[in-house]
């Protein structure tokens, strides 16, 4: 039987995927192997996903970003989904989850796997709902059938909400927003109507065997995650997390790679504790968080409210961030939303990597800052997180080629460009001259360099007098202001 990256790492083997990951992250292959063997990192890599360029998710590596795409009953089709996949990869998604719930699920999933260089994730319970029509009619056999088929299709990781147990459900009574995870709410309804334990929990070992065969990575879903600040860090959320910790061990015993999903909506001051609890309860399995949103009051801007929380979560140890788009809570994202959501989350991930001193992370910032100070506009665009947007914004006001090495932009204008002024204020060796009481300013070279450069203060075109509402202003009248 083909073995998983975890099996092989535990056996001391450095696989081609580990070598590739080491190259991408500038780490030693042996270090990658150790991290995978210890369950501290995962390389989602289904044997059937041939177009994949392997990547790694773990606290010790660069923070990764996932983009969700997928159709719904009302919008999108195969072409539209492939365009979204392309947009997501183009704007820097490290993994893509296909959350389709509309028509042609198999066709869309297969096309995504075939064309995607990044790992593809799914949530099999969505397909089960489509096939059973009524969620309460989902059977154990149907779930296993769907999971097996998706594993054969090449899906690299699947969200499995196996931690939503019947004994946890009453703990959600009294919440402001109940159960907000789609998978969690479907399973809760199933459990209540059928009076039986969560089928994903009951069949967990069987799912482990399927995952081990194809090397599918678990993304243990947080079906009871809080859907608003008021519900954050409650008993239901942490009871489920405890179960996810137990299931992590079961999966590892089967040689299956595991990451664990986290909330949701969490006030800023509780995020660090949430991450540390997960690390503790799940023995360091990579934490994959959705946001979290740090306030509930900004629909239309939730890529921002959640990117703030995501930065804090990644700084505290989360390994992958699931992006949120401006359409969150409002509608299905389109191409522009995917772009905006990804930009917000790549900023969050990178800001956290800089803050945690990930080796080499700040080199990017330093290179861009140098280009900025040198007024090397082309290099600045090239290095920008979203080069097309950076250039488009610049060129809106200064489109000509002659402005690509101009010592200003339209933000402050030529006269007030602080970087130009700073450079002109320095000596030829780039140093400021120290001025003290004893410096003779009359002979100081600083006195010369501080003179406004020729041409920038040309006032010859300014009229001597201007008239506003019948009142004439002259240079003298301004002196009276
Ligand atoms: S004009 Fe202002 S924003 Fe533009 S380059 Fe100069 S200092 Fe920077």
XYZ file of C-alpha atoms and ligand atoms in Angstrom:
489
model
C 0.000 0.000 0.000
C 1.255 3.492 -0.876
C 2.287 5.314 2.230
C 1.745 8.831 3.529
C 4.305 11.583 3.981
C 3.896 11.000 7.719
C 4.606 7.245 7.460
C 7.667 7.916 5.354
C 8.955 10.734 7.565
C 8.580 8.523 10.633
C 10.557 5.828 8.848
C 13.393 8.342 8.320
C 12.809 8.836 4.588
C 13.218 12.235 2.932
C 10.660 12.212 0.111
C 10.832 14.289 -3.105
C 7.968 16.405 -1.685
C 10.035 17.122 1.458
C 13.004 18.104 -0.695
C 10.856 20.468 -2.757
C 9.360 22.015 0.364
C 12.818 22.484 1.863
C 13.894 24.283 -1.291
C 10.826 26.554 -1.255
C 11.238 27.426 2.426
C 15.049 27.591 2.444
C 15.265 24.904 5.116
C 17.215 21.693 5.404
C 15.343 18.618 4.092
C 16.079 16.781 7.338
C 14.398 19.558 9.331
C 11.303 19.255 7.138
C 11.258 15.494 7.657
C 11.514 15.883 11.445
C 8.656 18.395 11.545
C 6.409 16.101 9.491
C 7.400 13.019 11.518
C 6.498 14.848 14.758
C 3.094 15.909 13.375
C 4.115 19.587 13.722
C 3.747 20.155 9.983
C 1.808 18.630 7.096
C 2.480 18.313 3.375
C -0.996 17.823 1.833
C -0.187 15.709 -1.187
C -2.728 13.214 -2.509
C -0.987 10.560 -4.605
C -3.390 11.316 -7.483
C -2.761 15.082 -7.593
C -0.185 15.151 -10.364
C -0.034 18.894 -11.036
C 0.768 19.711 -7.385
C 3.831 21.704 -6.386
C 4.222 20.485 -2.781
C 4.004 22.966 0.084
C 4.141 22.670 3.847
C 1.894 23.929 6.639
C 3.408 24.231 10.102
C 4.202 26.804 12.751
C 7.935 26.773 11.965
C 7.380 27.606 8.305
C 6.030 30.647 6.458
C 2.397 31.288 7.371
C 0.135 30.031 4.614
C -3.131 31.383 3.241
C -6.112 29.430 1.967
C -8.706 30.812 -0.436
C -12.190 29.337 -0.608
C -13.860 29.101 -3.977
C -16.925 27.162 -5.050
C -20.339 27.574 -6.559
C -23.712 27.776 -4.874
C -27.211 26.966 -6.056
C -27.604 30.467 -7.394
C -24.265 31.413 -8.962
C -21.213 30.241 -10.857
C -20.358 27.391 -13.242
C -17.308 25.341 -14.265
C -15.674 28.130 -16.259
C -16.390 30.578 -13.472
C -14.851 28.227 -10.901
C -11.701 27.680 -12.947
C -11.383 31.438 -13.300
C -11.651 31.749 -9.518
C -9.008 29.024 -9.069
C -6.738 30.897 -11.431
C -7.391 34.201 -9.649
C -6.717 32.612 -6.259
C -3.410 31.092 -7.351
C -2.420 34.242 -9.253
C -2.948 36.395 -6.162
C -0.975 34.061 -3.935
C -3.239 31.413 -2.356
C -1.153 28.576 -0.911
C -4.124 26.199 -0.885
C -7.634 26.394 -2.321
C -10.778 24.900 -0.853
C -13.544 23.973 -3.272
C -16.697 24.574 -1.241
C -19.116 24.056 -4.122
C -22.677 23.295 -3.101
C -24.390 23.839 -6.468
C -24.449 21.720 -9.614
C -21.708 19.609 -11.303
C -19.738 18.958 -8.119
C -17.662 16.102 -9.572
C -16.854 17.934 -12.775
C -15.734 21.066 -10.900
C -13.676 19.090 -8.353
C -11.896 17.040 -10.995
C -11.104 20.137 -13.061
C -9.771 21.927 -9.988
C -7.453 19.025 -9.084
C -6.290 18.674 -12.664
C -5.383 22.350 -13.021
C -4.240 23.299 -9.536
C -0.559 23.576 -8.562
C -1.673 24.123 -4.941
C -3.381 21.595 -2.629
C -7.149 21.310 -3.017
C -9.334 20.938 0.063
C -13.024 20.003 0.298
C -15.810 19.532 2.850
C -17.418 16.177 1.942
C -20.544 16.741 4.068
C -21.639 19.368 1.510
C -21.825 16.782 -1.236
C -23.630 14.417 1.138
C -26.333 17.060 1.659
C -26.725 17.507 -2.102
C -27.020 13.780 -2.693
C -29.325 12.956 0.211
C -31.533 16.012 -0.489
C -32.614 16.048 3.147
C -29.632 16.334 5.535
C -31.246 14.020 8.075
C -31.333 11.236 5.442
C -27.535 11.141 5.113
C -26.311 7.623 5.880
C -22.964 6.370 7.131
C -22.513 4.528 3.835
C -23.189 7.648 1.769
C -20.600 9.633 3.725
C -17.944 6.952 3.342
C -18.776 6.598 -0.331
C -18.311 10.334 -0.939
C -15.092 10.542 1.077
C -13.661 7.552 -0.807
C -14.586 9.042 -4.187
C -13.118 12.470 -3.367
C -9.909 10.824 -2.124
C -9.667 8.923 -5.427
C -10.267 12.175 -7.348
C -7.082 13.613 -5.819
C -8.354 15.927 -3.058
C -5.382 16.743 -0.811
C -7.171 17.583 2.428
C -10.724 17.356 3.714
C -12.559 19.142 6.484
C -14.095 16.465 8.658
C -16.322 17.773 11.461
C -15.858 14.677 13.615
C -15.584 16.646 16.855
C -19.248 17.732 16.951
C -20.552 15.221 19.488
C -24.141 14.785 20.661
C -23.088 15.581 24.227
C -21.649 18.937 23.085
C -24.824 20.213 21.457
C -26.667 21.400 24.609
C -23.602 23.511 25.391
C -24.567 25.753 22.475
C -27.936 26.640 24.080
C -28.027 30.307 24.973
C -25.483 31.328 22.361
C -26.257 34.513 20.483
C -25.746 32.952 17.055
C -26.015 29.195 17.711
C -23.971 26.918 15.454
C -22.618 28.884 12.485
C -20.380 26.345 10.776
C -22.287 24.896 7.821
C -20.930 21.407 8.535
C -21.537 21.804 12.255
C -25.157 22.876 11.848
C -25.916 20.048 9.380
C -24.433 17.453 11.731
C -26.239 18.920 14.744
C -29.530 18.620 12.893
C -28.674 15.053 11.873
C -27.790 14.065 15.449
C -30.949 15.656 16.889
C -33.296 14.096 14.329
C -31.714 10.630 14.277
C -30.828 10.401 17.970
C -27.423 8.958 17.058
C -23.784 10.000 17.474
C -22.092 12.066 14.730
C -21.476 9.620 11.847
C -18.088 11.195 11.078
C -17.044 10.430 14.661
C -18.519 6.932 14.544
C -16.699 6.181 11.282
C -13.502 8.032 12.085
C -11.182 5.006 11.936
C -12.624 3.955 8.589
C -12.012 7.473 7.276
C -8.428 7.258 8.594
C -7.880 4.121 6.501
C -9.118 5.848 3.341
C -6.934 8.883 4.058
C -3.891 6.698 4.726
C -4.361 4.918 1.382
C -4.426 8.136 -0.693
C -2.434 10.411 1.654
C -5.312 12.783 2.302
C -4.640 15.178 5.199
C -7.259 15.754 7.874
C -8.449 19.259 8.476
C -10.398 18.548 11.650
C -13.318 20.962 11.392
C -14.461 23.207 14.222
C -18.194 22.751 13.759
C -18.985 24.492 17.047
C -16.835 27.549 16.436
C -18.217 30.853 17.724
C -20.129 32.943 15.188
C -19.883 36.185 17.125
C -17.713 37.777 19.791
C -20.267 37.023 22.508
C -19.990 33.262 21.866
C -16.189 33.125 21.691
C -14.191 30.818 23.954
C -17.294 29.166 25.391
C -17.751 25.651 26.751
C -19.038 24.225 23.465
C -16.015 25.491 21.527
C -13.490 24.077 23.981
C -15.361 20.759 24.480
C -15.107 20.202 20.732
C -11.426 21.190 20.765
C -10.757 18.523 23.385
C -12.349 15.907 21.112
C -10.279 17.180 18.183
C -7.172 16.623 20.316
C -8.191 12.966 20.847
C -8.942 12.487 17.159
C -5.551 13.955 16.229
C -3.904 11.080 18.107
C -6.152 8.496 16.396
C -5.245 9.880 12.958
C -1.524 9.917 13.787
C -1.804 6.277 14.907
C -2.987 5.514 11.364
C -0.093 7.478 9.847
C -2.442 10.218 8.614
C -1.393 13.867 8.575
C -3.555 16.267 10.606
C -4.260 19.942 10.926
C -6.940 21.388 13.183
C -9.353 24.185 12.320
C -10.080 27.126 14.604
C -12.433 30.078 14.971
C -14.169 32.261 13.738
C -15.100 35.384 15.733
C -12.829 36.105 18.729
C -12.065 39.362 20.566
C -8.449 40.371 20.062
C -7.462 39.776 23.688
C -8.601 36.114 23.566
C -6.819 35.070 20.363
C -3.446 34.156 21.853
C -5.093 31.982 24.493
C -7.177 30.239 21.808
C -4.073 29.377 19.791
C -2.108 28.193 22.812
C -4.975 25.949 23.932
C -5.128 24.316 20.523
C -1.372 23.770 20.491
C -1.587 22.227 23.920
C -4.664 20.019 23.357
C -3.625 18.852 19.873
C 0.087 18.339 20.609
C 1.286 20.984 18.177
C -0.702 19.811 15.115
C -0.821 22.789 12.719
C -3.642 25.212 13.519
C -5.675 26.455 10.571
C -7.828 29.448 11.528
C -10.695 31.250 9.821
C -9.855 34.870 10.579
C -10.795 35.319 13.368
C -12.921 38.441 13.062
C -12.147 40.774 15.943
C -15.404 42.706 15.708
C -18.876 41.908 14.362
C -19.865 45.392 13.257
C -18.350 45.746 9.781
C -20.145 43.643 7.154
C -18.647 44.640 3.811
C -15.206 44.994 5.416
C -14.777 41.598 7.053
C -11.598 40.908 5.096
C -10.160 43.693 7.277
C -11.795 42.801 10.627
C -10.610 39.224 10.190
C -7.130 39.979 8.818
C -6.445 41.869 12.050
C -7.338 38.739 14.040
C -5.478 36.484 11.617
C -2.273 38.462 12.131
C -2.555 38.022 15.874
C -3.391 34.313 15.513
C -0.424 33.677 13.228
C 1.851 35.606 15.561
C 0.673 33.347 18.383
C 1.356 30.190 16.356
C -1.404 29.511 13.803
C 0.131 27.934 10.692
C -2.486 28.643 8.023
C -5.092 31.377 7.658
C -8.329 30.851 5.792
C -9.064 34.086 4.003
C -12.278 36.052 4.378
C -13.493 38.310 1.575
C -15.418 41.599 1.745
C -18.554 39.570 0.879
C -18.390 37.474 4.079
C -21.865 37.234 5.657
C -23.338 38.954 2.580
C -22.922 36.893 -0.589
C -20.791 34.627 -2.758
C -17.439 36.294 -3.546
C -16.539 37.140 -7.147
C -13.115 37.525 -8.724
C -12.431 40.986 -7.275
C -13.469 39.819 -3.794
C -11.060 36.881 -4.044
C -8.295 39.346 -4.928
C -9.105 41.686 -2.025
C -9.448 38.835 0.474
C -6.159 37.299 -0.563
C -4.302 40.589 -0.384
C -5.612 41.178 3.155
C -4.575 37.684 4.246
C -1.170 37.658 2.602
C -0.500 40.904 4.451
C -1.622 39.254 7.715
C 0.543 36.180 7.111
C 3.610 38.186 6.165
C 3.197 40.680 9.017
C 3.111 37.747 11.442
C 6.185 36.150 9.846
C 8.076 39.416 10.258
C 6.908 39.726 13.880
C 8.003 36.176 14.724
C 11.367 36.728 12.986
C 10.870 33.938 10.479
C 14.288 33.695 8.806
C 14.388 35.929 5.734
C 10.835 37.253 6.107
C 11.822 40.906 6.396
C 14.116 40.778 3.365
C 11.093 41.447 1.158
C 10.177 44.582 3.149
C 13.761 45.814 3.065
C 14.050 45.323 -0.691
C 10.833 47.221 -1.336
C 11.836 50.038 1.016
C 15.163 50.406 -0.779
C 13.427 50.607 -4.155
C 11.043 53.184 -2.698
C 13.846 55.372 -1.346
C 15.698 55.105 -4.645
C 12.549 56.160 -6.536
C 12.876 52.973 -8.566
C 9.172 52.785 -9.353
C 9.362 49.746 -11.634
C 11.191 47.709 -9.003
C 8.716 48.906 -6.389
C 5.773 47.649 -8.469
C 7.563 44.372 -9.145
C 8.116 43.771 -5.428
C 4.629 44.857 -4.370
C 2.310 42.205 -2.926
C -0.148 43.083 -5.695
C 2.067 44.555 -8.449
C -0.792 45.268 -10.844
C -2.726 47.278 -8.305
C 0.343 49.197 -7.131
C 1.185 50.275 -10.680
C -2.442 51.009 -11.590
C -2.833 53.314 -8.568
C 0.434 55.101 -9.337
C -0.360 55.491 -13.019
C -3.843 56.862 -12.367
C -2.283 60.282 -11.828
C 1.226 59.962 -13.294
C 0.933 57.569 -16.227
C 3.895 58.659 -18.370
C 7.114 56.662 -18.671
C 9.011 59.762 -17.550
C 7.397 59.380 -14.106
C 8.889 55.909 -13.587
C 12.053 57.430 -12.141
C 10.537 60.694 -10.880
C 11.651 61.788 -7.425
C 8.070 62.164 -6.194
C 4.563 60.835 -6.744
C 1.212 62.598 -6.653
C 0.622 61.821 -2.972
C 2.711 64.697 -1.605
C 3.698 66.246 -4.930
C 7.115 67.381 -6.046
C 7.490 70.156 -3.496
C 6.544 68.142 -0.402
C 8.077 64.769 -1.252
C 9.733 64.019 2.085
C 12.076 61.385 0.689
C 13.316 63.787 -1.971
C 13.736 66.516 0.642
C 15.537 64.089 2.960
C 17.970 63.087 0.222
C 18.621 66.711 -0.695
C 19.213 67.529 2.969
C 21.985 64.954 3.283
C 25.638 65.363 2.446
C 26.995 63.542 -0.565
C 27.838 60.553 1.660
C 24.178 60.282 2.763
C 24.855 61.701 6.243
C 23.118 64.526 8.069
C 25.537 67.086 9.500
C 25.298 67.313 13.270
C 24.345 70.856 14.288
C 25.332 72.039 17.768
C 25.812 75.375 19.502
C 29.311 75.670 18.162
C 28.485 75.032 14.536
C 28.958 78.121 12.472
C 25.874 77.930 10.340
C 27.178 80.566 7.993
C 30.000 78.247 6.878
C 28.272 74.923 7.503
C 27.846 72.728 4.452
C 24.451 71.802 5.927
C 23.349 75.380 5.322
C 23.931 74.799 1.619
C 22.322 71.416 1.288
C 19.280 72.601 3.202
C 18.568 75.201 0.599
C 15.556 74.221 -1.486
C 16.763 72.630 -4.707
C 16.661 74.887 -7.715
C 13.339 74.815 -9.499
C 11.191 73.298 -6.815
C 10.243 76.598 -5.221
C 9.693 78.562 -8.387
C 6.950 81.012 -7.461
C 7.077 83.102 -10.602
C 3.702 81.756 -11.793
C 1.894 82.623 -8.546
C -0.208 85.775 -8.986
C 0.609 88.664 -6.699
C -3.056 89.189 -5.846
C -6.051 86.888 -5.671
C -9.671 87.816 -5.148
C -12.058 85.627 -3.136
C -15.675 86.706 -2.588
C -14.836 90.293 -3.442
C -11.858 90.450 -1.046
C -8.404 90.914 -2.557
C -5.568 88.994 -0.956
C -1.947 90.022 -1.346
C 1.225 88.661 0.282
C 0.909 91.507 2.803
C -2.669 90.632 3.767
C -1.642 87.011 4.531
C 0.927 88.401 6.924
C -2.007 89.795 8.994
C -3.711 86.350 9.336
S 5.682 62.214 -2.880
Fe 5.324 61.434 -0.802
S 4.438 59.410 -1.103
Fe 5.324 60.036 -3.069
S 7.388 59.214 -3.060
Fe 7.574 61.238 -2.200
S 7.364 60.954 0.035
Fe 6.637 59.075 -0.954
